[in-house]
CSV table of C-alpha atoms and ligand atoms in Angstrom, one decimal:
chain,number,residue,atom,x,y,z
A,21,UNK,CA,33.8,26.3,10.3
A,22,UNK,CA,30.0,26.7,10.5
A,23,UNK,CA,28.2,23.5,11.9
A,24,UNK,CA,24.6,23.3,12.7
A,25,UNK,CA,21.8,21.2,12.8
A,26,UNK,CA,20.7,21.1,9.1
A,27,UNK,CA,23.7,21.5,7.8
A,28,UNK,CA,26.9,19.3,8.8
A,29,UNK,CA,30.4,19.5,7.7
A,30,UNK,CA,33.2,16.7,7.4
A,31,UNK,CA,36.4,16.8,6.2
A,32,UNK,CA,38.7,14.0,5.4
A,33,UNK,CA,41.6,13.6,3.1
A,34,UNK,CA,41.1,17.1,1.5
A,35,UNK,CA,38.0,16.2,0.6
A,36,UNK,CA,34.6,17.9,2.5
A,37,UNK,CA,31.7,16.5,2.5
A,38,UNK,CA,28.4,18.7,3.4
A,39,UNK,CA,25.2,17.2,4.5
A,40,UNK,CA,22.0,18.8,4.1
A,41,UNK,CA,20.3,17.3,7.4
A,42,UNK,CA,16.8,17.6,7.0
A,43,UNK,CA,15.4,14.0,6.0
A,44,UNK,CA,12.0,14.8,7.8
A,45,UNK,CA,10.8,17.5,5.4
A,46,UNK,CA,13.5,15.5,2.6
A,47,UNK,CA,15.7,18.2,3.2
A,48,UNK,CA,13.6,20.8,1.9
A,49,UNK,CA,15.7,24.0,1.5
A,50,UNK,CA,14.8,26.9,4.1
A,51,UNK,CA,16.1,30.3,3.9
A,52,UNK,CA,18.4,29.6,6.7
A,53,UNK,CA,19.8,26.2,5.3
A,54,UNK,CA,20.6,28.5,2.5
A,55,UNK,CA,22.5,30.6,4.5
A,56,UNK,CA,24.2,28.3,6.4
A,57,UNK,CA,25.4,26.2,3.4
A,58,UNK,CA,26.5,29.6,2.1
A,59,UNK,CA,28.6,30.0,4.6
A,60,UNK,CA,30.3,26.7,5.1
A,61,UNK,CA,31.1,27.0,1.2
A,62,UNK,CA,32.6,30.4,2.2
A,63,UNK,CA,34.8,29.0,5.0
A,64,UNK,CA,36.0,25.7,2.9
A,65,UNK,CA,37.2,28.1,0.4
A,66,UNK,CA,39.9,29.7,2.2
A,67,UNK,CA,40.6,26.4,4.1
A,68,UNK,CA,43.8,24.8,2.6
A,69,UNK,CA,43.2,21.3,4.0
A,70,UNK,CA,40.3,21.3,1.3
A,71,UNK,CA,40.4,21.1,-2.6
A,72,UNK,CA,36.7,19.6,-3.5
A,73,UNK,CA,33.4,19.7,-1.8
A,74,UNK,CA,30.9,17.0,-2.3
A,75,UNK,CA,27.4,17.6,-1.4
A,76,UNK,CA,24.6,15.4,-0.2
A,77,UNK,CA,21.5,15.0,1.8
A,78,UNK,CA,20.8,12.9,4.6
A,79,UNK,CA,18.8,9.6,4.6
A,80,UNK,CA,18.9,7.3,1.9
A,81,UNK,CA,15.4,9.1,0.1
A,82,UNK,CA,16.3,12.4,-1.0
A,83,UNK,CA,18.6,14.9,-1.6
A,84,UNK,CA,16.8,17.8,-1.8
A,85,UNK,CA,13.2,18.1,-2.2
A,86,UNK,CA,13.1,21.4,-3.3
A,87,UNK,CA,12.6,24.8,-1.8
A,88,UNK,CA,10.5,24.5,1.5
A,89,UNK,CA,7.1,25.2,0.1
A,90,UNK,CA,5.8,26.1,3.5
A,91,UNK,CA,8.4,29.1,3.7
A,92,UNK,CA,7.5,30.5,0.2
A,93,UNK,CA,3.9,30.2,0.0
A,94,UNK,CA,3.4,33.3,1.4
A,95,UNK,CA,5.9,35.6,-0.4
A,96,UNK,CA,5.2,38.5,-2.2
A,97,UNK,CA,5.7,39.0,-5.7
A,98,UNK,CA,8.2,41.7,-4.7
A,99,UNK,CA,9.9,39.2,-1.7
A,100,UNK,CA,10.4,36.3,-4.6
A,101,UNK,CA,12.3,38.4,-6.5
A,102,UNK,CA,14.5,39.6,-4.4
A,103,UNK,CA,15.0,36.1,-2.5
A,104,UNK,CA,15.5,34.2,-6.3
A,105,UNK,CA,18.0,37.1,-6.4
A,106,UNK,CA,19.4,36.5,-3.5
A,107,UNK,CA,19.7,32.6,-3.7
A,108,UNK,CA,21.8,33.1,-6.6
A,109,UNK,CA,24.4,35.2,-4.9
A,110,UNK,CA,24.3,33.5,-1.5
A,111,UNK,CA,24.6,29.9,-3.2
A,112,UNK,CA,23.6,28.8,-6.6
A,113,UNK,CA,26.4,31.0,-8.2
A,114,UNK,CA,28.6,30.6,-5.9
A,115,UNK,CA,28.7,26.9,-6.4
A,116,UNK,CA,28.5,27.0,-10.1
A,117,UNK,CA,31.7,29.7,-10.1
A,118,UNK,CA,33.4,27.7,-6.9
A,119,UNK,CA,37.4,27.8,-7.1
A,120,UNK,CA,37.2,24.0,-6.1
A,121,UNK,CA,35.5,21.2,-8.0
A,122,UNK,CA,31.7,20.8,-6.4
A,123,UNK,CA,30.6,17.3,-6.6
A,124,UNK,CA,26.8,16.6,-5.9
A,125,UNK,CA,26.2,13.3,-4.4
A,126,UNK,CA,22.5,13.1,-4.8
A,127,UNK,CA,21.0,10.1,-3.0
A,128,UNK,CA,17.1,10.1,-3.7
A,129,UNK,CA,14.3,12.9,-5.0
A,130,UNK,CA,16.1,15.6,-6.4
A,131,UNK,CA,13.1,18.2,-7.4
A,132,UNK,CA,12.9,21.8,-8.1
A,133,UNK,CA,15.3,23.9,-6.0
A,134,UNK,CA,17.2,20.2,-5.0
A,135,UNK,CA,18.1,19.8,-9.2
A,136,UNK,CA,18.9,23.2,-9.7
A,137,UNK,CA,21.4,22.8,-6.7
A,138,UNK,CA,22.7,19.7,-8.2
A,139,UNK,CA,23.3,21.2,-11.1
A,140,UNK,CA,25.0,24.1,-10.0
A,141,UNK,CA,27.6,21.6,-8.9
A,142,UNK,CA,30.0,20.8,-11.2
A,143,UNK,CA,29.4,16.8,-11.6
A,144,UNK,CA,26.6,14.8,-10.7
A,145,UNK,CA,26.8,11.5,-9.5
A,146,UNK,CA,23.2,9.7,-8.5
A,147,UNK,CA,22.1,6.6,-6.6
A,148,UNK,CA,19.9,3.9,-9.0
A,149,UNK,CA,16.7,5.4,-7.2
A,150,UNK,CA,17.2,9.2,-7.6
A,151,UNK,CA,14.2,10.9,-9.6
A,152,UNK,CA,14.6,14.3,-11.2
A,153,UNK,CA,12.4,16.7,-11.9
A,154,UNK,CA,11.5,20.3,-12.1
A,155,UNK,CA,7.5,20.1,-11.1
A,156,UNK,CA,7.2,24.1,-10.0
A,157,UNK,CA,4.8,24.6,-12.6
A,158,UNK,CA,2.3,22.6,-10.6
A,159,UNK,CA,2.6,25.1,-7.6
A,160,UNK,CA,2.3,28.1,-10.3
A,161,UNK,CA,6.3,28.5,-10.7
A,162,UNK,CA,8.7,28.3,-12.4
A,163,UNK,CA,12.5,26.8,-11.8
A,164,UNK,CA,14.0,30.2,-9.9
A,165,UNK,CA,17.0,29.0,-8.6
A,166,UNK,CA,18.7,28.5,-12.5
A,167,UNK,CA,17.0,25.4,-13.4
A,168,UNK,CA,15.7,27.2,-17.2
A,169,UNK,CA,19.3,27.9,-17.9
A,170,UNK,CA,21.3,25.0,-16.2
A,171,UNK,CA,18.7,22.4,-17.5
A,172,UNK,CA,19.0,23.5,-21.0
A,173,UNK,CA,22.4,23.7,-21.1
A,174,UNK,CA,23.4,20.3,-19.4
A,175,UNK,CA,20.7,18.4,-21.6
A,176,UNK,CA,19.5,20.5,-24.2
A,177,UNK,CA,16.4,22.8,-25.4
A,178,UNK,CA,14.1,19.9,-26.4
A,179,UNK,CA,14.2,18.3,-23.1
A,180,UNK,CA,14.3,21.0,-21.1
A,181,UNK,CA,11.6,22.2,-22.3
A,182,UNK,CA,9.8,18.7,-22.0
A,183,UNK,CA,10.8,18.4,-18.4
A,184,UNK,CA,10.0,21.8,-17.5
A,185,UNK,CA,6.8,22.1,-19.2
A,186,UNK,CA,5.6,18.9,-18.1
A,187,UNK,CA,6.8,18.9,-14.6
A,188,UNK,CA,7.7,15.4,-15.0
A,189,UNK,CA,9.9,13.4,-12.9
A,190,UNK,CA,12.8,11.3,-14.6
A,191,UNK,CA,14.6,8.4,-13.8
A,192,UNK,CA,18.2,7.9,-12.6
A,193,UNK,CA,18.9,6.0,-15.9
A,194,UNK,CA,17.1,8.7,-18.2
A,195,UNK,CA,19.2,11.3,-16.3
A,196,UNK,CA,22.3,9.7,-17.1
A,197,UNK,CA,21.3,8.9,-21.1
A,198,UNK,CA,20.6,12.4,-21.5
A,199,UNK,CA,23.7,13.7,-19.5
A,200,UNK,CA,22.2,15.2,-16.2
A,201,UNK,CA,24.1,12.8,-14.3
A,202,UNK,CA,27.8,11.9,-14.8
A,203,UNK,CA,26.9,8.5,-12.6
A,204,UNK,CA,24.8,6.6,-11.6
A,205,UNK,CA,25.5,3.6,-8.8
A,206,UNK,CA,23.9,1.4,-5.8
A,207,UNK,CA,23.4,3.6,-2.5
A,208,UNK,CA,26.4,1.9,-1.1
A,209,UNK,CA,28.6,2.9,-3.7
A,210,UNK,CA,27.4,6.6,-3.9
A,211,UNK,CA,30.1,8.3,-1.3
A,212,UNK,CA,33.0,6.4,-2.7
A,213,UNK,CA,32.5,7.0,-6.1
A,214,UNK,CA,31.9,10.5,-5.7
A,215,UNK,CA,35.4,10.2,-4.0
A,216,UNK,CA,36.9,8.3,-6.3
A,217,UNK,CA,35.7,11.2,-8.3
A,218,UNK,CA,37.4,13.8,-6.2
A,219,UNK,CA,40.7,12.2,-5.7
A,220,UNK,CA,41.1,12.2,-9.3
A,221,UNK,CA,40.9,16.0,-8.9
A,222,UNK,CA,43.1,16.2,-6.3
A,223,UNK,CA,46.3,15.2,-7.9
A,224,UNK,CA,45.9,17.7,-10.3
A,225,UNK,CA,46.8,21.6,-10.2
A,226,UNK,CA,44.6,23.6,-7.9
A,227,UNK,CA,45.0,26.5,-10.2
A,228,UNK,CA,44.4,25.2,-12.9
A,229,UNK,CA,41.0,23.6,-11.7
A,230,UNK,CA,40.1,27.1,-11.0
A,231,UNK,CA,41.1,28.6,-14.2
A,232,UNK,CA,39.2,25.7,-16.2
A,233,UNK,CA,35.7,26.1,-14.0
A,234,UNK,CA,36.4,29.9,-14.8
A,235,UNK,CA,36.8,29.1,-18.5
A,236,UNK,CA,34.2,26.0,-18.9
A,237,UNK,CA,31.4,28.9,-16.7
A,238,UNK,CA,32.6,31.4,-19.6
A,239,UNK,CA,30.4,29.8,-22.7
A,240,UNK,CA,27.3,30.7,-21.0
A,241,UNK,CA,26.3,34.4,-20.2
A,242,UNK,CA,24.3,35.7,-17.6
A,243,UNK,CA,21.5,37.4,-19.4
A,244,UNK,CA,19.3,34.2,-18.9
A,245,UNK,CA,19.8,34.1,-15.0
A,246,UNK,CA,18.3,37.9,-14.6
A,247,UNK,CA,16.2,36.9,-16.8
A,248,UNK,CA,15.0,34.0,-15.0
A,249,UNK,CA,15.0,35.8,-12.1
A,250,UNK,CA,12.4,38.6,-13.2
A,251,UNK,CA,10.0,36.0,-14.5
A,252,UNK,CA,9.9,34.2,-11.9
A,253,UNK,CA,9.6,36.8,-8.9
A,254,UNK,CA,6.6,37.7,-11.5
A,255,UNK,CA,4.9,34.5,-10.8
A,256,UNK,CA,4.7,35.2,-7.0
A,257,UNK,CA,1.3,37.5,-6.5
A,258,UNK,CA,-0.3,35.5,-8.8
A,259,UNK,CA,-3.9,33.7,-8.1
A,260,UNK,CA,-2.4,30.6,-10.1
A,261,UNK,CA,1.2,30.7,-7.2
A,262,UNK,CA,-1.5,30.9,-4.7
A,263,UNK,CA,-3.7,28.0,-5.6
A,264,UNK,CA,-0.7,25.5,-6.2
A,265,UNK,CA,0.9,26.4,-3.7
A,266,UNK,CA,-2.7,25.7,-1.3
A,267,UNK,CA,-3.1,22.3,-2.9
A,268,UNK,CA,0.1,21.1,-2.4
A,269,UNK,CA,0.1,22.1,1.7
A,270,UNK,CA,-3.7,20.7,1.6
A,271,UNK,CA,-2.0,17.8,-0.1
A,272,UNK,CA,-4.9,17.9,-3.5
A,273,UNK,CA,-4.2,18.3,-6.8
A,274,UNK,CA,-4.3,22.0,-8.0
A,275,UNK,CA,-7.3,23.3,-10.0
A,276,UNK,CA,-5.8,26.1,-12.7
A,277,UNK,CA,-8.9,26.0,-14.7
B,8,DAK,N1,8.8,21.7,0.9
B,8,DAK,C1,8.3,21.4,2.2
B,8,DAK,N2,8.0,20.2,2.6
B,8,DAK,C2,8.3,19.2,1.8
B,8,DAK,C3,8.8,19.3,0.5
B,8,DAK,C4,9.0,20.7,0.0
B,8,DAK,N3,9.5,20.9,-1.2
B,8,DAK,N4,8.8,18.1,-0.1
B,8,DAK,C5,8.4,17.2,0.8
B,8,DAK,N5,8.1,17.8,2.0
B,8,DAK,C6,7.6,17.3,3.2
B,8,DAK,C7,6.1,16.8,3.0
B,8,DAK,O1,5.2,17.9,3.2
B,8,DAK,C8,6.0,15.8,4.1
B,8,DAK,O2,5.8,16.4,5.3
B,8,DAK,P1,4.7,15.9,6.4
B,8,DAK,O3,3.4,15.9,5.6
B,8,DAK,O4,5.2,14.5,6.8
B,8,DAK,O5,4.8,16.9,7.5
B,8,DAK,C9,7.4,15.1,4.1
B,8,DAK,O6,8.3,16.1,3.5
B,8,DAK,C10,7.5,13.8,3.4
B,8,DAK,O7,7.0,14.0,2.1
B,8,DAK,P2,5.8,13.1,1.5
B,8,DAK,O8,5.0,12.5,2.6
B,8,DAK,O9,5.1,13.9,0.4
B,8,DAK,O10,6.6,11.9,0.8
B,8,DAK,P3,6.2,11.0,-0.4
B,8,DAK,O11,7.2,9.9,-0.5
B,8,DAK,O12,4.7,10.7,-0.4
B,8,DAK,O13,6.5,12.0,-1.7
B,8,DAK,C11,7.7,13.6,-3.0
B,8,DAK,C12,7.8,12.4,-2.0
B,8,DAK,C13,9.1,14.2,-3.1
B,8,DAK,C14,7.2,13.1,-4.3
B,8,DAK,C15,6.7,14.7,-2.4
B,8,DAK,O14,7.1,15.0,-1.1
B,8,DAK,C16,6.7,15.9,-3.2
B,8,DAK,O15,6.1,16.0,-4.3
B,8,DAK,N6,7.4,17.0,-2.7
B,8,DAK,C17,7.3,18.3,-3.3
B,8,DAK,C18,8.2,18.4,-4.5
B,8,DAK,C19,8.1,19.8,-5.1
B,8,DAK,O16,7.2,20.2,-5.6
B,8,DAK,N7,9.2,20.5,-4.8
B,8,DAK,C20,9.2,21.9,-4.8
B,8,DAK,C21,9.5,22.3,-6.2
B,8,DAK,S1,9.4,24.0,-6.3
B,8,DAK,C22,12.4,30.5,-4.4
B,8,DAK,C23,13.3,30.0,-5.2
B,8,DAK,C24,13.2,28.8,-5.7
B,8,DAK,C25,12.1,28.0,-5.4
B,8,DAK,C26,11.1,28.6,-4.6
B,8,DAK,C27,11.2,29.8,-4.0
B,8,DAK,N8,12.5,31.8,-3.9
B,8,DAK,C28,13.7,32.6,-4.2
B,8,DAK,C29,11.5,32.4,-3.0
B,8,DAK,C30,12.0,26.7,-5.9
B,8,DAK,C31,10.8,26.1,-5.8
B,8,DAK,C32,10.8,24.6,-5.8
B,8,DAK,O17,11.7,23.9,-5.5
């Protein structure tokens, strides 16, 4: 099983649990904790002892930050493209389609890339201090990793397109309400009751989990993803991608005037 640095794996009771370990940058996703998350997911797959994954990050402040805006700053129009592409396939998809129940335990900031990788799980459950948000259209984005189509299918058109267009951050409560988030419960409580969650899946028939993530994944089409993912590799090259990305390493406030 793969085991690194940024990315740890337990298992216990048939249950795994993958860290993103990272808390310095707040677990900012890199290309290579990409990777390496793909291919712990690849290996739990075929391992017997396992029948859910839960995912969360390390320290008690976020879960994932985002995408590591100091890797992507400097991508091409042509590289973002073809790494939103590849993002999909290497993880985001392969979560959302998983043949296991995913489970994202999300313990803090959950922004950008960090949502959309919650919600390619298939239940959310938060801690009472998580914030949620989408803010790449202050760096001259926008959400790349599934977060136009995920978001508006977990809570709707309206506010997606409120927390998208606004880059606003929500609350833990307000993600519940609106059905982003299954749970919501003290930092203490968050493992357990994302256990309790998985034991409850567990007794029941590992084929038919499969079939039903199959079926429940079959109401929505994939037209929107490649679409997402030609608008946004279109965004990279851009004088606008440039400048919010500059202010936010020069830690300003960008100027699209
Ligand atoms: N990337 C890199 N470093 C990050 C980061 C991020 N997303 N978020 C935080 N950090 C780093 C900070 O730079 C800081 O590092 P040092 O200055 O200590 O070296 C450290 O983590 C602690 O952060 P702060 O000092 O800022 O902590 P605060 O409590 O003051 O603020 C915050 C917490 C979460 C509000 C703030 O850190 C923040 O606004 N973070 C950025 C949130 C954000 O905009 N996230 C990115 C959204 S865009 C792609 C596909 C998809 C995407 C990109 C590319 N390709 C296929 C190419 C997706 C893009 C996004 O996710």
């Amino acid at each position: 099983m793969a085991d690194s640095k940024e990315v740890i794996v337990s298992v216990k009771d048939k249950i795994a649990l993958i860290t993103i370990n990272a808390p310095k940058r707040l677990n900012a996703l890199n290309r290579k904790i990409i990777k390496e998350l793909h291919q712990c997911l690849y290996d739990l797959k075929y391992d017997a002892n396992v029948r859910v994954v839960v995912i969360t990050g390390a320290g008690e402040k976020a879960f994932v930050a985002g995408a590591d805006i100091k890797e992507f700053a400097s991508f091409s129009r042509k590289q973002g493209k073809e790494l939103a592409q590849s993002g999909h396939d290497l993880l985001f998809n392969k979560i959302a389609n998983y043949s296991k129940p995913v489970i994202a335990a999300v313990n803090g900031f959950a922004l950008g890339g960090g949502l959309e990788l919650a919600m390619a799980c298939h239940m959310r459950v938060a801690t009472t201090n998580a914030k949620l948000g989408q803010p790449e259209v202050s760096l001259g984005l926008i959400p790349g990793y599934g977060g136009t189509q995920r978001l508006t299918q977990l809570i709707g058109k309206g506010k997606a397109f409120e927390m998208i267009l606004t880059g606003d951050m929500i609350t833990a409560e307000e993600g519940l309400k609106l059905g982003l988030l299954n749970y919501v419960v003290a930092q203490e409580e968050l493992l357990p009751k994302a256990f309790e969650i998985a034991n409850k899946t567990i007794k029941n028939s590992p084929e038919a989990l499969r079939k039903s993530i199959k079926a429940i994944n079959g109401v929505f089409g994939n037209i929107g993803l490649q679409n997402e993912v030609e608008l946004f590799g279109q965004c990279f090259g851009t004088s606008e991608f440039k400048e919010g990305t500059q202010a936010f390493l020069e830690k300003r406030k960008p100027n699209f005037d």
